[in-house]
Amino acid sequence: MNATPEPRIVACSHCGHKNRVPASAQGSPRCGHCHQALTWVVDADDDTFAEVAERATVPVLVDLWAPWCGPCRMVSPELEKLAAEKAGRLKLVKVNSDDAPRLSQRFQVQAIPTLLVMRDGKVLANQVGAAPARVLRTWLDQALAGEPAAAQRGQP
Ligand SMILES: [Zn+2]
């Protein structure tokens, strides 16, 4: 089954209007009422990743996490803040690695969280393990700016 991911309802942070936001689309979603960019956070798995992440026309931050992973629960809210700050310029794709064995193998996930920055289906940077919010922000900004960011290894 190659299910089309369900749209999410996202309240606009500017006017409160509730929008149906698709999991995949050209460009990035805007509020139907005030036309400000909406925060784009989408779940993906082995079947939907290509459509949701690799074909996205904005840069993608991939969060490979698992429900039992404590550090993931600390990092995920920080990533959602970054996605909100960069609304219209970044898509956050969350992958439950327990449900995505093929992606876990493809990206050689040995520890979670594993974070990837992708553009046009290519991995620009990766970060293994949790890191403080300011480190994640710098890492993300460097990756988006196209600076060569070496693979980093945080606390396991
Ligand atoms: Zn709005």
PDB file of N, CA and C in Angstrom, residues 43 87 93 101:
ATOM      1  N   ASP A  43       4.587  13.750   8.781  1.00  0.00           N
ATOM      2  CA  ASP A  43       5.106  12.413   9.074  1.00  0.00           C
ATOM      3  C   ASP A  43       5.325  11.661   7.763  1.00  0.00           C
ATOM      4  N   ALA A  87       9.251  28.944   8.502  1.00  0.00           N
ATOM      5  CA  ALA A  87       8.041  28.615   7.744  1.00  0.00           C
ATOM      6  C   ALA A  87       8.148  29.178   6.340  1.00  0.00           C
ATOM      7  N   VAL A  93      10.183  16.826   8.275  1.00  0.00           N
ATOM      8  CA  VAL A  93       9.621  15.503   8.013  1.00  0.00           C
ATOM      9  C   VAL A  93      10.048  14.572   9.131  1.00  0.00           C
ATOM     10  N   PRO A 101      12.016   0.594   8.364  1.00  0.00           N
ATOM     11  CA  PRO A 101      13.278  -0.168   8.311  1.00  0.00           C
ATOM     12  C   PRO A 101      14.099   0.126   7.063  1.00  0.00           C
TER      13      PRO A 101
END
